[in-house]
Amino acid sequence: MRKIAPFLRTLICYLFIVLFIYAAVSKLMDFENFQIQLAQSPLLSAYAGFISYAVIIVEILIVLLLCIKRTQQIGLYASYGLMLAFTVYIYLIINYSDFVPCSCGGILEKLGWTEHLIFNLVFVGLAVIAIYMGRTAIYQKTKRKLFVTFFAISIVSIGSVILLFLTSEHIIKQENNFTRRYLQHPIIEEKAIDLGANSYYFTGYENNTLYLGNYTAPLVLTSVDTNTDQIVSKKIDLDYKDHPFKSIMMRVKNGSFYLYDGTVPVIYKGKLTNLHAETISLNDAFFNQLVVIDSIKFAIRTQSSTTNTQILGKLNLNKQPKIELISTILEKQIDGVFDTDGLLVSDSYTNDLVYTYYYRNQFIVMDQALHIKHKLNTIDTTYQAKIEVSHLSDGKNKMSAPPLLVNKKMVAHRHLLFNISKLMGKFESQKQWKQVDVIDVYRTDRRHYIGSFTVQHREENKLSDFLVTDSHFYALIGNELIVYKLKPAITDQFKTGKAENL
C-alpha cells in the first residue's frame, strides 16, 4: 500500500489539475454567459461580478499549487475546500431553489443536478484520500490535527456558501444592485389573435372579455371574448360631439365605459350594453391622465396653474369644490414637468393607485384618497432623472437632449407591479435585449423585487401594451393579441388577503 500511495496521490493531483484547467478555460471561453448564469443563481446573484473572476482565479491558483511538489498538500486542501463549497452550493439548489441555470461549462453542463452532486462528492472524497496519504511524508500531522484542519476548512467552505445564499437573497429582493433574477417559465404562450391593426390599446377586462380602444378610431370600442376569440367592434354614440377633441381615451370598469379628453376637458360615461355616452363632467378640470375610481370619482394628473409643474389630484363630481389638488406627492428634481413625468395606474383588486416615474427608479403607492402608503424603488440605480431641459422665452420648457428612459409601461394587479424596464441590468446580453421586452415584477405593499421575465418581439414588432388578470398575461404586439398563461412563478405571488408565507 505504501508503494501505491505516492502513485495514487500523484494521480489524484493530476485529476484535479485537469478538472480545474478544464473548468477555468471553459468559463473564460464563454465568460459573458458564465456571468449571466451566475447572475441567475439564488445563491450568487448579488455577487456575480466578484465571484465570476474569483472562481477562475482560485481554480488557476490551485492548479499552480498542485503542479509544484512542495505546495501540493496546500493545493489538495484548497481543492477539498473548493469542491466542498461547490457540493454545498448544489445541495442548496436541489433543496431550496426551483430554478438556477448551471454555471459550469462544457461536458459538466450536461449533467443533471443529482449527477453533478455525486460528481462533486467523488472529488471531495478523492481530496480527502490524497491529503491523508500525504500527511506523513509532508507535514507529520497527527490524526487530531488532521481532523481539526478538515473541520476548519469544512466550516469555512460551508459557512461561506450559506452566508452568500442568505445575503444574496436579501440584496436581490430588497437592496438590489441592478442584478435581475429571471423567473423560470412565468408565462406560456397559448394563442395569438390577429386584430388586423396595430393601433389598439387595452381599456379593461370584465367577465372573460377584453376591451380595446383604438388610437386611430377613438370612438370605437372593441371586445374580444377570451373563450371563443370572437371580436366585436362597435361605435360609441356621444350625447354631444362638437368639442375640439385632441386626445380621446377610453376606460372600462364595472359594466360601464368612460370616454374622456383632458384637453377639452370632458368625461363621458355609458353602459357596455348600449354604448350611448352621456356627459358627466365638462370644464371641471384640465388633465393629461385620468384613472377611474368609481362612477363619480377620478384620480387625475394635471399641471398646476401657479407652479406649472405636474401635480396629482382628485375629481369628485358629487362634491364642491369638485377638484382637490395635492402638491406633495410628485417630487420635483429639475423642472417639475419632465422629471416628474410618469404613469398613473390602478390595481383593480386592491383599488390602490400607483404612480411610476418614467425617468427615475421610484414608484408611489397610494390609496383612493391619494394618501401615500409606500414610496418604493425599482432595481435600477437611476434615482436622479437624467434629462436636460431648456426654458423658452414664452415660459415653456422643452427637452434639449434625449432623456434616459427608465420605466416605459406599468400594470398593477393584486399587490404586484409589472413594469417594462428600458435599462439593461448587470450581466445581461445586449443581443437578447434587442429581441425582447423585459418586465420586472415588484410588490406594491412592501419593498420586494419578485423577479423578471421577457416577452419576445414578433418579427420587428415590440410590446405596445399589456394587461394582467388572475390567470393570464395579455400582450399587444404589432397586429396581434398574444395570450399567455400565467404560471405559479407569478400566480403564487398574488396576495389573496389571507395570511401568506412569503
Short mmCIF file of C-alpha atoms in Angstrom, two decimals:
data_model
loop_
_atom_site.label_atom_id
_atom_site.label_comp_id
_atom_site.label_asym_id
_atom_site.label_seq_id
_atom_site.Cartn_x
_atom_site.Cartn_y
_atom_site.Cartn_z
CA MET A 1 0.00 0.00 0.00
CA ARG A 2 2.88 2.35 0.85
CA LYS A 3 4.32 1.80 -2.64
CA ILE A 4 0.99 2.50 -4.31
CA ALA A 5 0.14 5.55 -2.14
CA PRO A 6 2.55 8.06 -3.77
CA PHE A 7 1.41 6.99 -7.25
CA LEU A 8 -2.27 7.21 -6.29
CA ARG A 9 -1.77 10.59 -4.66
CA THR A 10 0.01 11.93 -7.75
CA LEU A 11 -2.80 10.56 -9.95
CA ILE A 12 -5.40 12.39 -7.85
CA CYS A 13 -3.39 15.61 -8.14
CA TYR A 14 -3.37 15.22 -11.94
CA LEU A 15 -7.15 14.65 -11.93
CA PHE A 16 -7.67 17.91 -10.04
CA ILE A 17 -5.26 19.73 -12.36
CA VAL A 18 -7.18 18.52 -15.43
CA LEU A 19 -10.54 19.32 -13.79
CA PHE A 20 -9.66 22.89 -12.77
CA ILE A 21 -7.85 23.72 -16.03
CA TYR A 22 -10.85 22.45 -17.97
CA ALA A 23 -13.29 24.37 -15.75
CA ALA A 24 -11.31 27.64 -15.86
CA VAL A 25 -10.77 27.53 -19.63
CA SER A 26 -14.46 26.71 -20.25
CA LYS A 27 -15.51 29.72 -18.18
CA LEU A 28 -13.00 32.04 -19.87
CA MET A 29 -14.08 30.95 -23.36
CA ASP A 30 -17.70 31.88 -22.62
CA PHE A 31 -17.17 34.41 -19.85
CA GLU A 32 -20.20 36.60 -20.66
CA ASN A 33 -22.54 33.61 -20.48
CA PHE A 34 -20.84 32.45 -17.28
CA GLN A 35 -21.57 35.81 -15.64
CA ILE A 36 -25.17 35.75 -16.85
CA GLN A 37 -25.66 32.26 -15.38
CA LEU A 38 -24.17 33.31 -12.05
CA ALA A 39 -26.47 36.34 -12.00
CA GLN A 40 -29.48 34.00 -12.12
CA SER A 41 -28.31 31.91 -9.18
CA PRO A 42 -30.26 32.49 -5.94
CA LEU A 43 -27.02 31.96 -4.04
CA LEU A 44 -24.73 34.21 -6.02
CA SER A 45 -26.80 36.81 -7.92
CA ALA A 46 -25.70 39.82 -5.89
CA TYR A 47 -22.03 38.79 -6.06
CA ALA A 48 -21.91 37.55 -9.67
CA GLY A 49 -19.34 40.15 -10.72
CA PHE A 50 -16.84 39.35 -7.98
CA ILE A 51 -17.39 35.58 -7.98
CA SER A 52 -17.10 35.24 -11.77
CA TYR A 53 -13.49 36.43 -11.52
CA ALA A 54 -12.71 34.90 -8.13
CA VAL A 55 -13.66 31.32 -9.07
CA ILE A 56 -11.48 31.35 -12.17
CA ILE A 57 -8.53 32.88 -10.29
CA VAL A 58 -8.85 30.34 -7.44
CA GLU A 59 -9.03 27.42 -9.89
CA ILE A 60 -5.87 28.60 -11.65
CA LEU A 61 -4.04 29.17 -8.34
CA ILE A 62 -4.95 25.66 -7.18
CA VAL A 63 -3.56 24.23 -10.43
CA LEU A 64 -0.27 26.07 -9.82
CA LEU A 65 -0.11 24.78 -6.23
CA LEU A 66 -0.75 21.22 -7.38
CA CYS A 67 1.96 21.45 -10.07
CA ILE A 68 4.68 22.29 -7.51
CA LYS A 69 5.63 19.33 -5.28
CA ARG A 70 6.35 21.48 -2.22
CA THR A 71 2.88 23.05 -2.33
CA GLN A 72 0.85 20.02 -3.41
CA GLN A 73 -0.58 19.42 0.06
CA ILE A 74 -1.77 23.03 0.28
CA GLY A 75 -3.27 22.65 -3.19
CA LEU A 76 -5.12 19.50 -2.09
CA TYR A 77 -6.55 21.27 0.96
CA ALA A 78 -7.66 24.10 -1.32
CA SER A 79 -9.17 21.56 -3.74
CA TYR A 80 -11.08 19.95 -0.88
CA GLY A 81 -12.43 23.32 0.29
CA LEU A 82 -13.48 24.45 -3.18
CA MET A 83 -15.15 21.15 -4.14
CA LEU A 84 -16.94 21.05 -0.78
CA ALA A 85 -18.24 24.57 -1.42
CA PHE A 86 -19.45 23.53 -4.88
CA THR A 87 -21.15 20.49 -3.32
CA VAL A 88 -23.00 22.56 -0.71
CA TYR A 89 -23.99 25.01 -3.45
CA ILE A 90 -25.63 22.23 -5.48
CA TYR A 91 -27.27 20.73 -2.37
CA LEU A 92 -28.90 24.09 -1.58
CA ILE A 93 -30.03 24.44 -5.21
CA ILE A 94 -31.65 20.99 -5.20
CA ASN A 95 -33.42 21.52 -1.88
CA TYR A 96 -34.12 25.26 -1.67
CA SER A 97 -34.41 26.54 -5.23
CA ASP A 98 -36.92 25.94 -8.02
CA PHE A 99 -34.59 27.25 -10.70
CA VAL A 100 -30.94 28.03 -11.39
CA PRO A 101 -29.07 27.56 -14.65
CA CYS A 102 -25.87 25.58 -14.34
CA SER A 103 -22.74 27.73 -14.07
CA CYS A 104 -20.42 25.04 -15.35
CA GLY A 105 -19.16 24.76 -18.88
CA GLY A 106 -18.60 22.02 -21.43
CA ILE A 107 -19.40 18.44 -20.51
CA LEU A 108 -20.30 19.26 -16.89
CA GLU A 109 -23.16 21.46 -18.11
CA LYS A 110 -24.88 18.32 -19.46
CA LEU A 111 -25.03 16.68 -16.02
CA GLY A 112 -28.26 16.73 -14.04
CA TRP A 113 -28.24 18.19 -10.54
CA THR A 114 -28.11 14.79 -8.82
CA GLU A 115 -25.32 13.55 -11.08
CA HIS A 116 -23.46 16.81 -10.52
CA LEU A 117 -23.77 16.38 -6.76
CA ILE A 118 -22.38 12.83 -6.96
CA PHE A 119 -19.55 14.02 -9.22
CA ASN A 120 -18.54 16.66 -6.69
CA LEU A 121 -18.79 14.26 -3.74
CA VAL A 122 -16.45 11.86 -5.54
CA PHE A 123 -13.83 14.58 -5.92
CA VAL A 124 -14.30 15.67 -2.29
CA GLY A 125 -13.54 12.06 -1.33
CA LEU A 126 -10.52 11.93 -3.60
CA ALA A 127 -9.14 15.10 -1.99
CA VAL A 128 -9.55 13.57 1.48
CA ILE A 129 -7.73 10.38 0.37
CA ALA A 130 -4.84 12.31 -1.21
CA ILE A 131 -4.45 14.57 1.82
CA TYR A 132 -4.41 11.57 4.17
CA MET A 133 -1.77 9.85 2.03
CA GLY A 134 0.50 12.89 2.10
CA ARG A 135 0.22 13.72 5.79
CA THR A 136 3.28 11.73 6.96
CA ALA A 137 5.66 12.49 4.14
CA ILE A 138 4.96 16.21 4.08
CA TYR A 139 3.74 17.58 7.40
CA GLN A 140 3.86 14.76 10.01
CA LYS A 141 0.47 15.87 11.26
CA THR A 142 -1.26 13.80 13.90
CA LYS A 143 -4.73 12.44 13.24
CA ARG A 144 -6.15 15.00 15.65
CA LYS A 145 -4.51 17.92 13.89
CA LEU A 146 -5.62 16.49 10.56
CA PHE A 147 -9.22 16.31 11.79
CA VAL A 148 -9.06 19.89 13.09
CA THR A 149 -7.74 21.10 9.74
CA PHE A 150 -10.51 19.29 7.83
CA PHE A 151 -13.10 20.63 10.27
CA ALA A 152 -11.89 24.23 9.93
CA ILE A 153 -11.81 24.09 6.13
CA SER A 154 -15.27 22.49 6.08
CA ILE A 155 -16.74 25.17 8.34
CA VAL A 156 -15.27 27.95 6.20
CA SER A 157 -16.44 26.38 2.93
CA ILE A 158 -19.96 25.51 4.09
CA GLY A 159 -20.39 28.72 6.05
CA SER A 160 -19.27 30.87 3.13
CA VAL A 161 -21.80 29.33 0.75
CA ILE A 162 -24.66 29.60 3.26
CA LEU A 163 -23.72 33.22 4.01
CA LEU A 164 -23.68 34.02 0.29
CA PHE A 165 -27.11 32.44 -0.08
CA LEU A 166 -28.67 34.40 2.79
CA THR A 167 -27.13 37.76 1.98
CA SER A 168 -27.58 37.47 -1.80
CA GLU A 169 -31.32 36.81 -1.47
CA HIS A 170 -31.70 39.85 0.80
CA ILE A 171 -29.72 42.10 -1.55
CA ILE A 172 -31.52 40.94 -4.70
CA LYS A 173 -35.04 41.26 -3.28
CA GLN A 174 -34.66 44.31 -1.05
CA GLU A 175 -31.37 46.12 -1.73
CA ASN A 176 -30.82 45.21 -5.37
CA ASN A 177 -27.66 46.43 -7.12
CA PHE A 178 -29.39 46.10 -10.51
CA THR A 179 -28.95 42.39 -10.99
CA ARG A 180 -32.07 40.84 -12.47
CA ARG A 181 -33.42 37.45 -11.40
CA TYR A 182 -35.23 35.89 -14.33
CA LEU A 183 -38.16 33.71 -13.28
CA GLN A 184 -38.45 30.20 -14.65
CA HIS A 185 -41.26 29.91 -17.22
CA PRO A 186 -43.55 32.56 -15.67
CA ILE A 187 -45.70 32.83 -18.81
CA ILE A 188 -46.53 30.29 -21.51
CA GLU A 189 -47.98 31.37 -24.84
CA GLU A 190 -51.41 29.89 -25.54
CA LYS A 191 -52.54 31.59 -28.73
CA ALA A 192 -52.28 34.64 -30.97
CA ILE A 193 -55.29 36.54 -32.33
CA ASP A 194 -54.95 38.72 -35.42
CA LEU A 195 -56.63 42.10 -34.77
CA GLY A 196 -55.89 43.49 -38.22
CA ALA A 197 -54.32 46.74 -36.90
CA ASN A 198 -51.53 47.86 -34.59
CA SER A 199 -53.31 50.88 -33.09
CA TYR A 200 -55.15 49.14 -30.26
CA TYR A 201 -54.69 49.60 -26.51
CA PHE A 202 -56.30 47.89 -23.51
CA THR A 203 -59.21 49.66 -21.81
CA GLY A 204 -60.31 46.95 -19.37
CA TYR A 205 -61.26 43.36 -18.66
CA GLU A 206 -64.59 42.07 -17.35
CA ASN A 207 -66.40 38.71 -17.41
CA ASN A 208 -63.84 36.92 -19.60
CA THR A 209 -63.95 39.75 -22.13
CA LEU A 210 -61.11 42.06 -23.10
CA TYR A 211 -61.98 45.59 -24.12
CA LEU A 212 -59.77 47.54 -26.52
CA GLY A 213 -59.63 51.16 -27.58
CA ASN A 214 -58.14 52.37 -30.84
CA TYR A 215 -55.90 55.42 -31.20
CA THR A 216 -56.91 55.94 -34.84
CA ALA A 217 -60.63 55.30 -34.22
CA PRO A 218 -61.15 56.73 -30.71
CA LEU A 219 -64.95 56.27 -30.69
CA VAL A 220 -64.77 52.54 -31.46
CA LEU A 221 -64.86 50.04 -28.60
CA THR A 222 -63.65 46.54 -29.48
CA SER A 223 -64.41 43.48 -27.37
CA VAL A 224 -62.60 40.14 -27.53
CA ASP A 225 -64.20 37.07 -25.96
CA THR A 226 -61.28 35.21 -24.39
CA ASN A 227 -63.13 31.88 -24.58
CA THR A 228 -64.27 31.96 -28.22
CA ASP A 229 -61.84 34.59 -29.61
CA GLN A 230 -64.83 36.41 -31.11
CA ILE A 231 -64.01 40.04 -31.96
CA VAL A 232 -66.76 42.67 -32.00
CA SER A 233 -66.23 46.38 -32.75
CA LYS A 234 -68.94 48.96 -32.13
CA LYS A 235 -69.01 52.73 -32.41
CA ILE A 236 -69.87 54.79 -29.35
CA ASP A 237 -72.65 57.36 -29.66
CA LEU A 238 -71.90 60.64 -27.84
CA ASP A 239 -74.63 62.93 -26.50
CA TYR A 240 -72.53 65.89 -27.73
CA LYS A 241 -69.78 65.61 -30.34
CA ASP A 242 -68.76 69.17 -31.21
CA HIS A 243 -65.83 69.54 -28.82
CA PRO A 244 -62.29 70.37 -30.01
CA PHE A 245 -61.02 66.85 -29.25
CA LYS A 246 -57.27 66.26 -29.31
CA SER A 247 -56.67 63.12 -27.27
CA ILE A 248 -59.72 60.92 -26.68
CA MET A 249 -59.08 57.91 -24.42
CA MET A 250 -61.31 55.21 -23.01
CA ARG A 251 -61.56 53.01 -19.90
CA VAL A 252 -63.93 50.17 -18.95
CA LYS A 253 -64.90 49.48 -15.35
CA ASN A 254 -67.82 47.77 -13.54
CA GLY A 255 -70.05 47.37 -16.59
CA SER A 256 -69.54 50.94 -17.81
CA PHE A 257 -67.18 52.67 -20.18
CA TYR A 258 -65.67 56.12 -19.71
CA LEU A 259 -64.59 58.30 -22.63
CA TYR A 260 -62.53 61.37 -21.84
CA ASP A 261 -60.33 64.09 -23.26
CA GLY A 262 -58.45 66.24 -20.75
CA THR A 263 -57.73 68.97 -23.30
CA VAL A 264 -61.46 69.88 -23.63
CA PRO A 265 -61.91 68.88 -20.77
CA VAL A 266 -64.79 66.39 -20.82
CA ILE A 267 -65.71 62.97 -19.40
CA TYR A 268 -68.47 60.77 -20.82
CA LYS A 269 -69.99 57.66 -19.26
CA GLY A 270 -72.05 54.90 -20.82
CA LYS A 271 -73.18 51.30 -20.31
CA LEU A 272 -71.48 48.47 -22.16
CA THR A 273 -74.91 47.18 -23.08
CA ASN A 274 -75.95 50.11 -25.34
CA LEU A 275 -72.76 52.18 -25.96
CA HIS A 276 -74.52 55.53 -25.64
CA ALA A 277 -72.33 58.02 -23.74
CA GLU A 278 -73.63 60.88 -21.62
CA THR A 279 -71.52 63.83 -20.49
CA ILE A 280 -70.86 63.63 -16.74
CA SER A 281 -68.11 66.24 -16.48
CA LEU A 282 -67.43 69.31 -18.62
CA ASN A 283 -64.87 72.04 -17.92
CA ASP A 284 -64.33 70.83 -14.35
CA ALA A 285 -60.57 70.37 -14.71
CA PHE A 286 -57.96 70.05 -17.42
CA PHE A 287 -55.90 66.87 -17.09
CA ASN A 288 -53.36 64.79 -19.00
CA GLN A 289 -54.02 61.48 -17.24
CA LEU A 290 -57.12 60.01 -15.63
CA VAL A 291 -57.87 56.88 -13.61
CA VAL A 292 -61.47 55.82 -12.92
CA ILE A 293 -62.07 55.14 -9.21
CA ASP A 294 -65.85 54.76 -9.41
CA SER A 295 -68.76 56.30 -11.30
CA ILE A 296 -68.25 59.76 -9.75
CA LYS A 297 -64.65 59.76 -8.52
CA PHE A 298 -61.49 60.03 -10.58
CA ALA A 299 -57.77 60.45 -9.95
CA ILE A 300 -56.11 62.85 -12.36
CA ARG A 301 -52.74 64.26 -13.25
CA THR A 302 -52.69 67.86 -14.36
CA GLN A 303 -50.38 70.85 -14.50
CA SER A 304 -50.51 73.41 -11.72
CA SER A 305 -51.54 76.86 -12.93
CA THR A 306 -49.40 78.50 -10.24
CA THR A 307 -46.16 76.50 -10.42
CA ASN A 308 -46.51 74.98 -13.93
CA THR A 309 -45.43 71.64 -12.50
CA GLN A 310 -47.08 68.22 -12.74
CA ILE A 311 -49.50 67.52 -9.91
CA LEU A 312 -51.93 64.77 -8.89
CA GLY A 313 -55.45 65.44 -7.78
CA LYS A 314 -58.96 64.10 -7.14
CA LEU A 315 -62.12 64.83 -9.12
CA ASN A 316 -65.37 64.14 -7.24
CA LEU A 317 -68.50 65.00 -9.23
CA ASN A 318 -70.71 64.99 -6.12
CA LYS A 319 -68.53 67.32 -4.09
CA GLN A 320 -67.92 71.08 -4.01
CA PRO A 321 -65.38 72.03 -4.97
CA LYS A 322 -65.08 69.09 -7.33
CA ILE A 323 -61.30 69.32 -7.63
CA GLU A 324 -58.70 68.78 -4.93
CA LEU A 325 -55.07 69.05 -5.99
CA ILE A 326 -52.28 67.56 -3.88
CA SER A 327 -48.87 69.13 -4.46
CA THR A 328 -46.86 66.94 -2.08
CA ILE A 329 -46.97 63.63 -3.98
CA LEU A 330 -44.78 64.21 -7.04
CA GLU A 331 -41.27 65.35 -6.14
CA LYS A 332 -39.53 67.92 -8.33
CA GLN A 333 -35.87 67.28 -9.14
CA ILE A 334 -35.20 69.58 -12.09
CA ASP A 335 -38.19 71.32 -13.65
CA GLY A 336 -41.21 69.60 -12.09
CA VAL A 337 -42.62 68.70 -15.52
CA PHE A 338 -40.39 66.29 -17.41
CA ASP A 339 -38.60 65.00 -14.32
CA THR A 340 -41.93 64.07 -12.68
CA ASP A 341 -43.39 62.53 -15.82
CA GLY A 342 -44.73 59.04 -15.34
CA LEU A 343 -47.82 56.84 -15.50
CA LEU A 344 -50.73 56.64 -13.05
CA VAL A 345 -52.43 53.22 -12.88
CA SER A 346 -54.83 51.47 -10.53
CA ASP A 347 -54.92 47.98 -9.08
CA SER A 348 -58.44 46.75 -9.79
CA TYR A 349 -58.20 44.21 -6.98
CA THR A 350 -56.90 46.44 -4.17
CA ASN A 351 -58.11 49.76 -5.65
CA ASP A 352 -54.71 51.23 -4.81
CA LEU A 353 -53.21 53.79 -7.17
CA VAL A 354 -49.60 53.54 -8.34
CA TYR A 355 -47.61 56.34 -9.96
CA THR A 356 -44.33 55.25 -11.59
CA TYR A 357 -41.81 57.81 -12.81
CA TYR A 358 -40.51 57.38 -16.36
CA TYR A 359 -37.04 58.79 -15.73
CA ARG A 360 -36.13 57.61 -12.23
CA ASN A 361 -36.28 54.44 -10.17
CA GLN A 362 -39.30 55.13 -7.97
CA PHE A 363 -42.99 54.33 -7.80
CA ILE A 364 -45.53 55.70 -5.32
CA VAL A 365 -48.38 53.59 -3.92
CA MET A 366 -51.48 55.49 -2.75
CA ASP A 367 -54.99 54.74 -1.59
CA GLN A 368 -58.05 56.08 -3.43
CA ALA A 369 -57.85 59.33 -1.46
CA LEU A 370 -54.28 59.81 -2.76
CA HIS A 371 -52.77 59.26 0.66
CA ILE A 372 -49.26 57.88 0.20
CA LYS A 373 -48.88 54.33 1.52
CA HIS A 374 -45.42 53.49 0.20
CA LYS A 375 -42.59 55.02 -1.78
CA LEU A 376 -40.72 52.13 -3.37
CA ASN A 377 -37.90 51.70 -5.87
CA THR A 378 -37.21 49.73 -8.99
CA ILE A 379 -33.96 47.75 -9.06
CA ASP A 380 -32.01 50.10 -11.30
CA THR A 381 -29.87 52.80 -9.73
CA THR A 382 -31.25 55.87 -11.54
CA TYR A 383 -32.55 57.82 -8.54
CA GLN A 384 -31.98 61.18 -10.27
CA ALA A 385 -33.74 61.87 -13.59
CA LYS A 386 -31.14 62.20 -16.34
CA ILE A 387 -32.74 64.86 -18.51
CA GLU A 388 -31.70 68.23 -19.92
CA VAL A 389 -34.35 70.95 -20.01
CA SER A 390 -34.30 74.30 -21.79
CA HIS A 391 -36.51 77.16 -20.62
CA LEU A 392 -38.03 79.01 -23.60
CA SER A 393 -38.82 82.70 -23.71
CA ASP A 394 -42.58 82.01 -23.71
CA GLY A 395 -42.27 80.31 -20.32
CA LYS A 396 -42.46 76.74 -21.65
CA ASN A 397 -39.92 74.02 -21.00
CA LYS A 398 -38.52 71.76 -23.67
CA MET A 399 -36.17 68.79 -23.58
CA SER A 400 -32.84 69.82 -25.06
CA ALA A 401 -31.42 66.28 -25.27
CA PRO A 402 -32.84 62.75 -25.43
CA PRO A 403 -33.71 61.62 -21.87
CA LEU A 404 -32.68 58.37 -20.23
CA LEU A 405 -35.94 56.40 -20.13
CA VAL A 406 -36.03 54.06 -17.12
CA ASN A 407 -39.61 52.76 -16.98
CA LYS A 408 -41.89 52.59 -20.01
CA LYS A 409 -45.26 50.97 -19.19
CA MET A 410 -46.79 49.64 -15.96
CA VAL A 411 -49.74 47.50 -14.87
CA ALA A 412 -50.77 46.86 -11.24
CA HIS A 413 -52.64 43.71 -10.21
CA ARG A 414 -53.12 42.02 -6.83
CA HIS A 415 -50.35 43.85 -4.97
CA LEU A 416 -47.90 43.36 -7.85
CA LEU A 417 -46.49 45.96 -10.24
CA PHE A 418 -45.47 44.78 -13.72
CA ASN A 419 -43.05 47.27 -15.26
CA ILE A 420 -41.45 47.35 -18.71
CA SER A 421 -37.89 48.42 -17.98
CA LYS A 422 -35.75 50.18 -20.56
CA LEU A 423 -32.42 49.72 -18.80
CA MET A 424 -30.19 46.69 -19.16
CA GLY A 425 -29.01 45.24 -15.84
CA LYS A 426 -25.69 43.73 -14.88
CA PHE A 427 -24.52 40.58 -16.67
CA GLU A 428 -27.23 40.73 -19.32
CA SER A 429 -26.88 40.05 -23.02
CA GLN A 430 -27.16 43.08 -25.28
CA LYS A 431 -28.13 40.78 -28.14
CA GLN A 432 -31.09 39.41 -26.16
CA TRP A 433 -32.23 42.93 -25.26
CA LYS A 434 -32.73 43.70 -28.94
CA GLN A 435 -35.13 40.76 -29.25
CA VAL A 436 -37.31 41.08 -26.13
CA ASP A 437 -39.09 43.43 -23.77
CA VAL A 438 -38.07 42.93 -20.14
CA ILE A 439 -40.75 43.11 -17.45
CA ASP A 440 -39.73 43.50 -13.82
CA VAL A 441 -42.21 42.47 -11.13
CA TYR A 442 -42.42 44.14 -7.70
CA ARG A 443 -44.72 44.00 -4.70
CA THR A 444 -46.66 47.20 -4.03
CA ASP A 445 -47.31 46.51 -0.35
CA ARG A 446 -43.65 46.43 0.66
CA ARG A 447 -40.12 46.70 -0.68
CA HIS A 448 -39.69 43.45 -2.55
CA TYR A 449 -38.47 42.57 -6.04
CA ILE A 450 -40.13 39.35 -7.24
CA GLY A 451 -38.18 38.76 -10.43
CA SER A 452 -38.24 39.45 -14.16
CA PHE A 453 -39.37 37.83 -17.38
CA THR A 454 -39.19 38.61 -21.09
CA VAL A 455 -41.75 38.99 -23.85
CA GLN A 456 -40.35 38.06 -27.24
CA HIS A 457 -40.66 40.52 -30.13
CA ARG A 458 -42.59 39.18 -33.11
CA GLU A 459 -40.57 39.98 -36.23
CA GLU A 460 -39.70 43.65 -35.62
CA ASN A 461 -42.77 44.44 -33.54
CA LYS A 462 -42.33 45.24 -29.85
CA LEU A 463 -44.76 45.02 -26.94
CA SER A 464 -47.01 48.10 -27.16
CA ASP A 465 -49.43 47.40 -24.31
CA PHE A 466 -50.28 44.64 -21.87
CA LEU A 467 -52.87 43.64 -19.28
CA VAL A 468 -52.69 41.19 -16.38
CA THR A 469 -55.54 39.13 -14.90
CA ASP A 470 -55.59 36.41 -12.25
CA SER A 471 -54.74 33.74 -14.81
CA HIS A 472 -53.38 35.40 -17.96
CA PHE A 473 -50.96 37.94 -19.37
CA TYR A 474 -52.35 39.65 -22.48
CA ALA A 475 -49.97 41.45 -24.84
CA LEU A 476 -50.46 43.67 -27.88
CA ILE A 477 -47.59 43.20 -30.33
CA GLY A 478 -47.96 44.56 -33.85
CA ASN A 479 -51.36 43.50 -35.22
CA GLU A 480 -51.68 40.61 -32.77
CA LEU A 481 -53.19 39.99 -29.37
CA ILE A 482 -50.96 37.38 -27.71
CA VAL A 483 -52.48 35.33 -24.88
CA TYR A 484 -50.06 33.95 -22.27
CA LYS A 485 -50.96 31.67 -19.38
CA LEU A 486 -49.55 32.80 -16.04
CA LYS A 487 -47.61 30.08 -14.23
CA PRO A 488 -47.03 29.62 -10.46
CA ALA A 489 -43.85 31.76 -10.58
CA ILE A 490 -46.29 34.69 -10.86
CA THR A 491 -49.65 33.45 -9.56
CA ASP A 492 -48.17 32.22 -6.29
CA GLN A 493 -47.22 35.83 -5.58
CA PHE A 494 -50.76 37.17 -5.87
CA LYS A 495 -51.99 38.27 -2.48
CA THR A 496 -55.47 37.00 -1.64
CA GLY A 497 -55.94 38.83 1.63
CA LYS A 498 -55.20 35.74 3.72
CA ALA A 499 -52.03 35.23 5.72
CA GLU A 500 -49.18 34.19 3.48
CA ASN A 501 -45.71 32.79 3.98
CA LEU A 502 -43.60 34.99 1.75
#
